[in-house]
CSV table of C-alpha atoms in Angstrom, one decimal:
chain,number,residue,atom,x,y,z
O,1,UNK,CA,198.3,44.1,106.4
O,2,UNK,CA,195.1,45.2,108.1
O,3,UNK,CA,192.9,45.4,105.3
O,4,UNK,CA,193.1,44.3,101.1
O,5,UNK,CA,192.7,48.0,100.1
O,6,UNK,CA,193.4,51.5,101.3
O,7,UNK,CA,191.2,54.3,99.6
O,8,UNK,CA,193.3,57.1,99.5
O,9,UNK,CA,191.3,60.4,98.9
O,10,UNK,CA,192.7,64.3,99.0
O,11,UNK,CA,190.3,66.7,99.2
O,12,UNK,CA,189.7,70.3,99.1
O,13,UNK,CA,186.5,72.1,99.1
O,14,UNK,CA,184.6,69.7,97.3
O,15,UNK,CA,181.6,69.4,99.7
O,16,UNK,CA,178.8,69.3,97.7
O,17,UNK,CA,179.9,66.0,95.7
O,18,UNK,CA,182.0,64.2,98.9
O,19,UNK,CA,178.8,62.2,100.2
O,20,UNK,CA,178.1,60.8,96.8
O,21,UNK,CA,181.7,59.9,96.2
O,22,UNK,CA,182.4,57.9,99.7
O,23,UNK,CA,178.8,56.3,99.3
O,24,UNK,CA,180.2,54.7,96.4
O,25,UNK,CA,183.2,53.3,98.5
O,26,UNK,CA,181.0,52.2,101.3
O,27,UNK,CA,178.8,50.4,99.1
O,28,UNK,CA,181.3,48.3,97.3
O,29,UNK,CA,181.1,44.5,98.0
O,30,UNK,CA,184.6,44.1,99.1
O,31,UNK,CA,184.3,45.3,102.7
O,32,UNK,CA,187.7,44.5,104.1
O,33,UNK,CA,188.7,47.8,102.9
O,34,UNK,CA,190.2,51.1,104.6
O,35,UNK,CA,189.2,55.0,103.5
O,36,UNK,CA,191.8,57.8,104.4
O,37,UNK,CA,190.1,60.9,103.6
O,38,UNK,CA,192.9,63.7,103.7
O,39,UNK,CA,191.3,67.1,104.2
O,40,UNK,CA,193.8,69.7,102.5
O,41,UNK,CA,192.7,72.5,104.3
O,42,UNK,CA,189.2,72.7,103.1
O,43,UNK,CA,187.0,76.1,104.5
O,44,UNK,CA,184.0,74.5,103.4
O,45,UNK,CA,181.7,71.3,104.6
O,46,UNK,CA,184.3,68.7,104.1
O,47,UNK,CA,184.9,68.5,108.0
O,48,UNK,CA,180.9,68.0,109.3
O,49,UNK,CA,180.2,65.6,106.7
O,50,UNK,CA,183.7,63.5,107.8
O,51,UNK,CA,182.7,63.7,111.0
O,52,UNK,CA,179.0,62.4,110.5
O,53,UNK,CA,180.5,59.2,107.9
O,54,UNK,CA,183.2,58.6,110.5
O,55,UNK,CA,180.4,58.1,113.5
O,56,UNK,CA,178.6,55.6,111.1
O,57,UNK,CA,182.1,54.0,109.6
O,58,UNK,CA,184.4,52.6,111.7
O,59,UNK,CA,186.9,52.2,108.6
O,60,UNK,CA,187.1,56.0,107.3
O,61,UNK,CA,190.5,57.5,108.4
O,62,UNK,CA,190.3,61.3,108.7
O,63,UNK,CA,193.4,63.2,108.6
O,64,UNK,CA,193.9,66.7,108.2
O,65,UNK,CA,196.7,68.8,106.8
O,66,UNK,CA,196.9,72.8,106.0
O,67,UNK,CA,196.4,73.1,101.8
O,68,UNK,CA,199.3,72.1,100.3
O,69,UNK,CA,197.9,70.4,96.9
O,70,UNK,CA,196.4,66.6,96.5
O,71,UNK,CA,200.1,65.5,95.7
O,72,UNK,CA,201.4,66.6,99.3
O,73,UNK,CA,197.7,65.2,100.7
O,74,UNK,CA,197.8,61.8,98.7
O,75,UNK,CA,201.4,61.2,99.8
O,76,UNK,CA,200.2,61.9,103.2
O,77,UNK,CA,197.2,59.3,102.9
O,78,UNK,CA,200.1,56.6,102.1
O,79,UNK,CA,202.4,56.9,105.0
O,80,UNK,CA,198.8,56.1,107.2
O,81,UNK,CA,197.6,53.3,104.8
O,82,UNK,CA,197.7,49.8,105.9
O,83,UNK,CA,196.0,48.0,103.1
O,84,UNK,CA,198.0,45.1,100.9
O,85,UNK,CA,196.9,47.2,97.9
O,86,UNK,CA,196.0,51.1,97.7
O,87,UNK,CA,193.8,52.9,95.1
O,88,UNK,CA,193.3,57.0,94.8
O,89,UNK,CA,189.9,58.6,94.4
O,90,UNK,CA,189.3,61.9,93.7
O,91,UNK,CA,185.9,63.2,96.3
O,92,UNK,CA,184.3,64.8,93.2
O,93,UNK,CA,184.1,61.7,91.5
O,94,UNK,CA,182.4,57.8,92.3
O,95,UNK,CA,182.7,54.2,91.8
O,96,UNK,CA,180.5,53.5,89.0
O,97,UNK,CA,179.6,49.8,89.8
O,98,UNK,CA,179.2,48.1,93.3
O,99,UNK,CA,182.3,45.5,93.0
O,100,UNK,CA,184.3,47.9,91.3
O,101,UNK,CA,187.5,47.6,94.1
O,102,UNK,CA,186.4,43.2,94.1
O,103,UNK,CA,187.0,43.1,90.7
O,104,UNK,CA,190.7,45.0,90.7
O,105,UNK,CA,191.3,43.0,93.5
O,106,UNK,CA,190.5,39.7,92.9
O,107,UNK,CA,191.8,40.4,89.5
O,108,UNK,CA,195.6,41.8,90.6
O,109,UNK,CA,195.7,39.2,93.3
O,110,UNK,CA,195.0,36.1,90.5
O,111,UNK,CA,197.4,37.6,88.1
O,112,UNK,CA,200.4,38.0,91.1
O,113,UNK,CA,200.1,42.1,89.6
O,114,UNK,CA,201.8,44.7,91.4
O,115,UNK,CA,199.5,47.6,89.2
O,116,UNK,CA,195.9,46.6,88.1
O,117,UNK,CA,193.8,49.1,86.0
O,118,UNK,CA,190.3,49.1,84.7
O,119,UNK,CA,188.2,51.4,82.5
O,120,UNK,CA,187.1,54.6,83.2
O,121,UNK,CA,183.6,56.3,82.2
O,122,UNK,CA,182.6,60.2,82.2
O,123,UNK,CA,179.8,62.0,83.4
O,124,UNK,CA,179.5,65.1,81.7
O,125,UNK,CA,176.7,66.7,83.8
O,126,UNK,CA,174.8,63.7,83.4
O,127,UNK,CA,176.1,62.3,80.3
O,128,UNK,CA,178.4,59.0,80.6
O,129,UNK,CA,180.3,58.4,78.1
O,130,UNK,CA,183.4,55.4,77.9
O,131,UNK,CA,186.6,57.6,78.3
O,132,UNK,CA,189.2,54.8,78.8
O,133,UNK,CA,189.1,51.6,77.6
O,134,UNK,CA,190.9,48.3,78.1
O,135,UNK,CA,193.6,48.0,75.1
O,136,UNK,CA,193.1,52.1,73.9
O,137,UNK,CA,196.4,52.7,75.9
O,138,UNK,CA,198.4,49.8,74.6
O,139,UNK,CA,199.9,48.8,70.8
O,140,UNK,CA,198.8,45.3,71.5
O,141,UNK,CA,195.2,46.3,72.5
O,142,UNK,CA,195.2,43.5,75.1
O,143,UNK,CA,192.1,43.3,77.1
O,144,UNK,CA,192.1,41.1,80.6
O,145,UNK,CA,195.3,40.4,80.7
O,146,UNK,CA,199.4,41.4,81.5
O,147,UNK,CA,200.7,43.7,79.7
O,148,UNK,CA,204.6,45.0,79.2
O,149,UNK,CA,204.3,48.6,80.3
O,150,UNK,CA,206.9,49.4,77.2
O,151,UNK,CA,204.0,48.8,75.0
O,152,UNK,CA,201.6,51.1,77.2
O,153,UNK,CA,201.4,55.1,76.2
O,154,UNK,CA,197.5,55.8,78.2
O,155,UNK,CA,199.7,58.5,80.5
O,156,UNK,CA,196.3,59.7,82.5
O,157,UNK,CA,194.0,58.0,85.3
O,158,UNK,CA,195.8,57.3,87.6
O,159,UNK,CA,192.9,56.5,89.6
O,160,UNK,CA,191.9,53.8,87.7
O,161,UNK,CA,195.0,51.8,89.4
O,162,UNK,CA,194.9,49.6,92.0
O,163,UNK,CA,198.5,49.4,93.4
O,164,UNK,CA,200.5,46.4,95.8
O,165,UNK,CA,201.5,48.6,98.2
O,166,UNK,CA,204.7,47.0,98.8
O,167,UNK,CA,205.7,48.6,95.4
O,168,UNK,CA,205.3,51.8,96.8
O,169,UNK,CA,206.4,52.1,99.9
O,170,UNK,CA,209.3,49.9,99.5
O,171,UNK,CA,210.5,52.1,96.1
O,172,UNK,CA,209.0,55.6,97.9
O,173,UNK,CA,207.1,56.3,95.2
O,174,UNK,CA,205.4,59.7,95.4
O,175,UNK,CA,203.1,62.1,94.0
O,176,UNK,CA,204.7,65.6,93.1
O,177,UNK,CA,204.6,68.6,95.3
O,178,UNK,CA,202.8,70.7,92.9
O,179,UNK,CA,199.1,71.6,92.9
O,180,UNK,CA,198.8,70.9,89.2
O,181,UNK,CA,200.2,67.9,86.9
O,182,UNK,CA,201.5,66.1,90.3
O,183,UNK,CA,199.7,62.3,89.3
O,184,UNK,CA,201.9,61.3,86.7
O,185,UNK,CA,205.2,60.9,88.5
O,186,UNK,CA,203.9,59.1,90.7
O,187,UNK,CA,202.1,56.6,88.1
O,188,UNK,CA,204.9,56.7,85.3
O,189,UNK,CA,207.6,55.5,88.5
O,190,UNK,CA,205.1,52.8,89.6
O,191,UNK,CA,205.1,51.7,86.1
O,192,UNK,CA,208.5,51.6,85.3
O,193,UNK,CA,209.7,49.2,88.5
O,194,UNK,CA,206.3,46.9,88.0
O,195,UNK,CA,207.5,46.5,84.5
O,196,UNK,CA,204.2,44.6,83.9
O,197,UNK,CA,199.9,46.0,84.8
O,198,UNK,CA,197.1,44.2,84.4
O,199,UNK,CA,194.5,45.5,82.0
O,200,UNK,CA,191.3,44.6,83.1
O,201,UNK,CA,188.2,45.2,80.9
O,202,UNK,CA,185.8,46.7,83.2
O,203,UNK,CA,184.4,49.7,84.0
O,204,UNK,CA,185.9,50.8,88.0
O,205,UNK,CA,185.9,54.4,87.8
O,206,UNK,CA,183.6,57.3,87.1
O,207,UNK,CA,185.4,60.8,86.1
O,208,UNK,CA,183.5,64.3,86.7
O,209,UNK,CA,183.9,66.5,84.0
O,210,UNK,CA,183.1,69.9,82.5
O,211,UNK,CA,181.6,71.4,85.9
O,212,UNK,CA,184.1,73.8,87.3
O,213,UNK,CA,186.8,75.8,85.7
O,214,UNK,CA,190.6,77.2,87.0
O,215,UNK,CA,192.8,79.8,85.3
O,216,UNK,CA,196.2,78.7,83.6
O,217,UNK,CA,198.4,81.5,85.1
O,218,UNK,CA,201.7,81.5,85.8
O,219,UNK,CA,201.9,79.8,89.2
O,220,UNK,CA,199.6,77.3,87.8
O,221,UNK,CA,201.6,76.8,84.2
O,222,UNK,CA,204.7,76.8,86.3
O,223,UNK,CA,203.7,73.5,88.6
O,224,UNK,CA,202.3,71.6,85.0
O,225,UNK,CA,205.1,72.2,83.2
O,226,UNK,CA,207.4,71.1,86.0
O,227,UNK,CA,205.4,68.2,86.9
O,228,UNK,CA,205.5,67.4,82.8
O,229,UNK,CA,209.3,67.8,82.8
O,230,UNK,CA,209.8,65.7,85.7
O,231,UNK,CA,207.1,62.8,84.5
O,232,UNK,CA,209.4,62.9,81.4
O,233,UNK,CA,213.0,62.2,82.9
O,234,UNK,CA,210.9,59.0,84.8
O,235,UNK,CA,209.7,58.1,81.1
O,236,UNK,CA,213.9,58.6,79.7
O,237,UNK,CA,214.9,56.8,82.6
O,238,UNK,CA,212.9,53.6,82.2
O,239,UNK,CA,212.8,53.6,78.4
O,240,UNK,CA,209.6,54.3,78.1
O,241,UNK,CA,209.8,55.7,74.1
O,242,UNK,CA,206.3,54.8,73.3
O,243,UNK,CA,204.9,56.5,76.0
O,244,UNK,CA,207.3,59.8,75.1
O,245,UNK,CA,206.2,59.0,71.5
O,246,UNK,CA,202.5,59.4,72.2
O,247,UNK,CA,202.5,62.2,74.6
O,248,UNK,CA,205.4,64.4,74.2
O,249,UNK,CA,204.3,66.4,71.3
O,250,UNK,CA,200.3,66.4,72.3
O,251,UNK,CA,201.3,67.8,75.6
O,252,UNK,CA,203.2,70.4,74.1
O,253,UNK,CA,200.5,71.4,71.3
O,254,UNK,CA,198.7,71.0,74.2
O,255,UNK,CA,199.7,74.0,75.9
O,256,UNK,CA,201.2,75.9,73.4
O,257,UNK,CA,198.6,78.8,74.8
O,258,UNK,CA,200.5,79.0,77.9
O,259,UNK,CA,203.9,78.7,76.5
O,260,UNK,CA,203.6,81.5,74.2
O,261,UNK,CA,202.3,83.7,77.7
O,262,UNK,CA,205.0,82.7,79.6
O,263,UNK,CA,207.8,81.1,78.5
O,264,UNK,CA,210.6,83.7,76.9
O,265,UNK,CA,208.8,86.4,78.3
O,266,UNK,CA,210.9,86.8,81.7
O,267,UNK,CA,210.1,84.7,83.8
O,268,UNK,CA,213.6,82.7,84.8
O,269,UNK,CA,211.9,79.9,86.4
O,270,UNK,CA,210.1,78.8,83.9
O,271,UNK,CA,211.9,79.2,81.2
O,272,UNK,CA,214.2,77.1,82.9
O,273,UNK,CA,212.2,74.7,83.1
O,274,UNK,CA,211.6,74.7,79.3
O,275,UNK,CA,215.3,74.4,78.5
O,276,UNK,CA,215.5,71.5,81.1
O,277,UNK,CA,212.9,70.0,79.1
O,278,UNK,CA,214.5,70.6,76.0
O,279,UNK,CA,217.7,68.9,77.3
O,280,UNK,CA,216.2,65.9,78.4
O,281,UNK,CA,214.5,65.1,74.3
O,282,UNK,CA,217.9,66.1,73.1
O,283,UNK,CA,220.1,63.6,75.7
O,284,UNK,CA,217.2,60.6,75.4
O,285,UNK,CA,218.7,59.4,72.0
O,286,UNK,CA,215.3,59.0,70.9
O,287,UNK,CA,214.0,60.0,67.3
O,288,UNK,CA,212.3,63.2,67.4
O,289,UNK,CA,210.9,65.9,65.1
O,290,UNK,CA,212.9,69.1,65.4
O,291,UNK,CA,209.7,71.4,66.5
O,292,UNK,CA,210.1,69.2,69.9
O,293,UNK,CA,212.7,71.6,71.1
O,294,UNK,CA,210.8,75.1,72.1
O,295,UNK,CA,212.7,77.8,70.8
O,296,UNK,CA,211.9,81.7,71.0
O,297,UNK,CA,211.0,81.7,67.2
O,298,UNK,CA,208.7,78.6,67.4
O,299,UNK,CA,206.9,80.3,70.4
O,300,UNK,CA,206.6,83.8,68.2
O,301,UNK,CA,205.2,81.7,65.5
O,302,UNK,CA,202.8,80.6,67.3
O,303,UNK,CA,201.7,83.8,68.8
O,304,UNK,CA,201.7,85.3,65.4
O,305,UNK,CA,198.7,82.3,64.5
O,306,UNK,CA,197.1,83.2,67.4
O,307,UNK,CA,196.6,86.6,66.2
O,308,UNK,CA,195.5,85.7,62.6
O,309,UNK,CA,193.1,83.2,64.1
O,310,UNK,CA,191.5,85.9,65.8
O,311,UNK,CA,191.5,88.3,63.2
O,312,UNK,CA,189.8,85.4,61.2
O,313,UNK,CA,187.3,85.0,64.0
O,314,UNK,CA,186.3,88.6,63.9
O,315,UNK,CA,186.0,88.9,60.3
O,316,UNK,CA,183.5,86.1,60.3
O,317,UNK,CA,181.3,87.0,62.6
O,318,UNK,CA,181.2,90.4,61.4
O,319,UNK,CA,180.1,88.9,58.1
O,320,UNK,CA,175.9,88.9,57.3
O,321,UNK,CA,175.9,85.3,57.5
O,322,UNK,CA,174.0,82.8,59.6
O,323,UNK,CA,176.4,81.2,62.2
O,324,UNK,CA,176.3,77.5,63.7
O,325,UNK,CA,178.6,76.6,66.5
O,326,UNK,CA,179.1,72.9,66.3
O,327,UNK,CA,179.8,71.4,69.7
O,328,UNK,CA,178.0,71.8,73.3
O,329,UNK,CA,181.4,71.6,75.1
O,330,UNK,CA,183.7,74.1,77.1
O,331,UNK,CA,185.5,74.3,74.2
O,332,UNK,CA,182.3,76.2,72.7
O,333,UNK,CA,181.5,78.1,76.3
O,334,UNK,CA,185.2,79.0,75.7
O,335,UNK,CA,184.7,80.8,72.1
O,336,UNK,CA,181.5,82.5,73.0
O,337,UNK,CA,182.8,83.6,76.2
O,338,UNK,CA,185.8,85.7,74.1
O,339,UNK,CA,183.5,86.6,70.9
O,340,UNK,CA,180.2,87.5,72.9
O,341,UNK,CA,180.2,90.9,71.4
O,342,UNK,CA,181.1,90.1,68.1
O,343,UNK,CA,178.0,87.1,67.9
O,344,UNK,CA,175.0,88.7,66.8
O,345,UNK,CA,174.8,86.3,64.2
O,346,UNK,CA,175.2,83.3,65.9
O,347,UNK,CA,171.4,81.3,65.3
O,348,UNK,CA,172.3,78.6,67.7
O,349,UNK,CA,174.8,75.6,68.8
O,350,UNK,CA,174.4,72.3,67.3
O,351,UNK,CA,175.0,68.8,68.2
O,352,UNK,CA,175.1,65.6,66.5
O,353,UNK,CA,171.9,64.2,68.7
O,354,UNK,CA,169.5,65.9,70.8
O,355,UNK,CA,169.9,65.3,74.2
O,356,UNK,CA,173.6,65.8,74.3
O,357,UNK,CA,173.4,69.3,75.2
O,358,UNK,CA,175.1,69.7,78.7
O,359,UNK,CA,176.2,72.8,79.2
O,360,UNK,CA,174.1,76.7,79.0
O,361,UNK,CA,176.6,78.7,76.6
O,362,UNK,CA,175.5,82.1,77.2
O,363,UNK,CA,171.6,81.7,76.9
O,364,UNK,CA,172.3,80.8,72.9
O,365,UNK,CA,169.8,77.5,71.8
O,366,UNK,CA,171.6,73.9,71.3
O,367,UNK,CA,169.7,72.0,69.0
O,368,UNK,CA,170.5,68.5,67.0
O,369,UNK,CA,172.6,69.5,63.7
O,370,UNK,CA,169.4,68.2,62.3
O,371,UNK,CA,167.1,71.3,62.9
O,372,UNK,CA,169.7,73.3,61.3
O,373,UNK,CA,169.6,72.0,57.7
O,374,UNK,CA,167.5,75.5,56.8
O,375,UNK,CA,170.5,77.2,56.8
O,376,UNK,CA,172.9,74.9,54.6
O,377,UNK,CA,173.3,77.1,51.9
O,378,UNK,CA,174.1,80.6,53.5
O,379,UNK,CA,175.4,79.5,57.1
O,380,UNK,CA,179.0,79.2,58.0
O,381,UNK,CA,179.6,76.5,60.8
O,382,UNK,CA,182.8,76.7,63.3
O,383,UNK,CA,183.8,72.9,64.5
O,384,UNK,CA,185.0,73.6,68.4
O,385,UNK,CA,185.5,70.2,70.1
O,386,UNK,CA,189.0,68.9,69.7
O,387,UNK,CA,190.9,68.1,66.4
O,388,UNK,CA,190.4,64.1,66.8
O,389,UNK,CA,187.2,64.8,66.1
O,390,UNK,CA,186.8,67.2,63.4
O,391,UNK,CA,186.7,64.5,60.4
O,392,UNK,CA,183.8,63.0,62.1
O,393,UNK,CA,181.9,66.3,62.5
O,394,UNK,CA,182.9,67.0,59.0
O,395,UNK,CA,181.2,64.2,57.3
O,396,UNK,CA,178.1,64.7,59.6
O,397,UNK,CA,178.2,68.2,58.1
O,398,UNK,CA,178.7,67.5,54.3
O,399,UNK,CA,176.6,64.4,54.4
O,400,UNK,CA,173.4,66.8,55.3
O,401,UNK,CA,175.0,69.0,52.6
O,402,UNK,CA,176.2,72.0,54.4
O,403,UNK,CA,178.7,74.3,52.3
O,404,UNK,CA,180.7,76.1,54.9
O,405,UNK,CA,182.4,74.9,57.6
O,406,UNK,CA,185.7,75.5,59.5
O,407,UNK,CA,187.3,73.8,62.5
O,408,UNK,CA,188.6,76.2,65.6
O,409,UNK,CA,191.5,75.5,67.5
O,410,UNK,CA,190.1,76.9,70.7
O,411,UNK,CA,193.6,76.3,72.4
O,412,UNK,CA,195.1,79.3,70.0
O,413,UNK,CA,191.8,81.6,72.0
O,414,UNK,CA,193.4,83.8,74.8
């Protein structure tokens, strides 16, 4: 091998956070290291800042390809690698620490591991936050250490992964051709012939998140829910039932929005897809609850609480009450967004601590939960980050002795 690691990085249009992201690479302590930049077809900056880092860095690879997705650009980046290990970045996003690629490395090569992942932080326009953790994605909760991948079910990150790349080349493993959904075949394959990863406790990635949005429409629901159903027959195939366990029906619930839009409503390809789907939970063997198979009446049952939500939404707000909107997320730019002209009640948007506020929701105030206790008695409060959450936010709520309060599922808002 040429190198110890390959950076592999697709990117499209992402200009204005590409600098940041290979300065973290650059930077890293480990030196002997190769970065493929593969530009899918980007109309923006991408090219003049590749050229200026590739007259300072003798190491960056620039390839170019017309846009076909990251999948088709990653698997590109692979064939060109020549590192004993490879890792993926995405150009939006960074290295948090300096010896982030030293410590996977020095790590997988001590441990003789073919798949060595670490933690992963978020930055939420400024706000970093732990979103993976060593031991959150296994039963065992083993930190620093090997780890059977039938006891792992942490399905996302693939970027937190450094990977022999031996293990892929030699087994062809490859990302999907789809623009959406196309990184977990390629990480749920890896898995299944390494058999073992190495979980190291420490922080080597740093995620980008909540600055940019994309539509779910049909094209786009058709590559995730392909890419889902083909992640799945690699999780069947190598007995991975925890894994199916922990995502299946969250994936579904998941995007239960888009399968009431567009499955069983005539479109042949997808709702192929779902009955491919189907058939694979049915031929696994494994246990399963019988709302994992999608039928036409699950899907109009869900469309039918979709309706009443709304029509619960409107009456609210077009009640003479106070209204708090707990949560600063896009789940909350979401509901605002659809109920703008029904919200002339709304006072303002709480958190649980000043400071977290990270996003402008349509010009209404975010303020600590705190500042809100005036309105205990008379004010309703929606809950709008996710469900994991809403006991938490509930207890917050009663404990400062508010006496209205509701959670949203913001996934049931078309």
């Amino acid at each position: 091998m040429d190198c110890k690691i390959s950076v592999i990085i697709a990117t499209y249009n992402t200009a204005d956070y590409l600098k940041e992201c290979l300065d973290s690479i650059f930077n890293q302590t480990l030196k002997d290291i190769e970065v493929i930049v593969v530009d899918d077809g980007s109309t923006d900056n991408t090219a003049i800042i590749l050229k200026e880092y590739s007259e300072k860095y003798d190491n960056l690879v620039r390839l170019y390809q017309e846009n076909q997705g990251a999948g088709i650009a990653r698997n590109y980046g692979i064939t060109c690698s020549k590192g004993e290990y490879m890792i993926f970045m995405d150009p939006d996003d960074k290295y948090p620490c300096e010896d982030c690629l030293e410590k996977l490395y020095v790590s997988a090569k001590k441990h003789k591991a073919s798949i060595c992942g670490g933690n992963i932080i978020s930055n939420d326009n400024g706000v970093i936050k732990n979103w993976y953790l060593a031991g959150e994605g296994n039963v065992e909760h083993i930190k620093s250490d090997m780890i059977d991948v039938d006891n792992c079910y942490f399905l996302y990150g693939h970027q937190r992964y450094l990977f022999k790349t031996s293990l892929i080349k030699e087994n062809r493993v490859e990302y999907a051709g789809y623009k959406r959904y196309e990184d977990q075949v390629f990480t749920i394959k890896a898995f299944g012939i390494a058999k073992k990863i190495y979980e190291l406790d420490y922080p080597v990635y740093e995620y980008r998140v909540n600055y940019k949005k994309w539509e779910m429409d049909e094209g786009t629901f058709y590559d995730v829910i392909s890419g889902f159903r083909d992640t799945l027959r690699l999780i069947i195939k190598y007995n991975m039932r925890l894994m199916f366990e922990k995502n299946y029906w969250n994936f579904m619930i998941g995007q239960m929005p888009s399968i009431t839009r567009y499955v069983f409503c005539g479109n042949a390809y997808i709702d192929e897809v779902m009955q491919e789907i189907n058939g694979l939970v049915i031929k696994s063997g494994w246990e399963y609850d019988e709302t994992y198979i999608i039928t036409q009446q699950q899907v109009a049952e869900y469309r039918e609480a979709m309706v009443v939500q709304n029509e619960r939404l409107i009456k609210v707000f077009s009640e003479e009450k106070p209204i708090i909107v707990y949560g600063a997320g896009n789940n909350t730019v979401k509901l605002i967004s659809r109920y703008k002209a029904q919200m002339q009640n709304v006072v303002g948007i709480a958190v649980t601590q000043q400071g977290e506020n990270r996003l402008e929701c349509e010009g209404v105030p975010i303020r600590s939960i705190d500042s809100y206790i005036p309105y205990k008695e008379k004010a309703i409060v929606l809950i709008t980050p996710s469900k994991k959450l809403k006991n938490e936010i509930t207890d917050i709520l009663e404990n400062l002795g508010f006496k209205k309060y509701e959670w949203i599922d913001v996934r049931m808002i078309k």
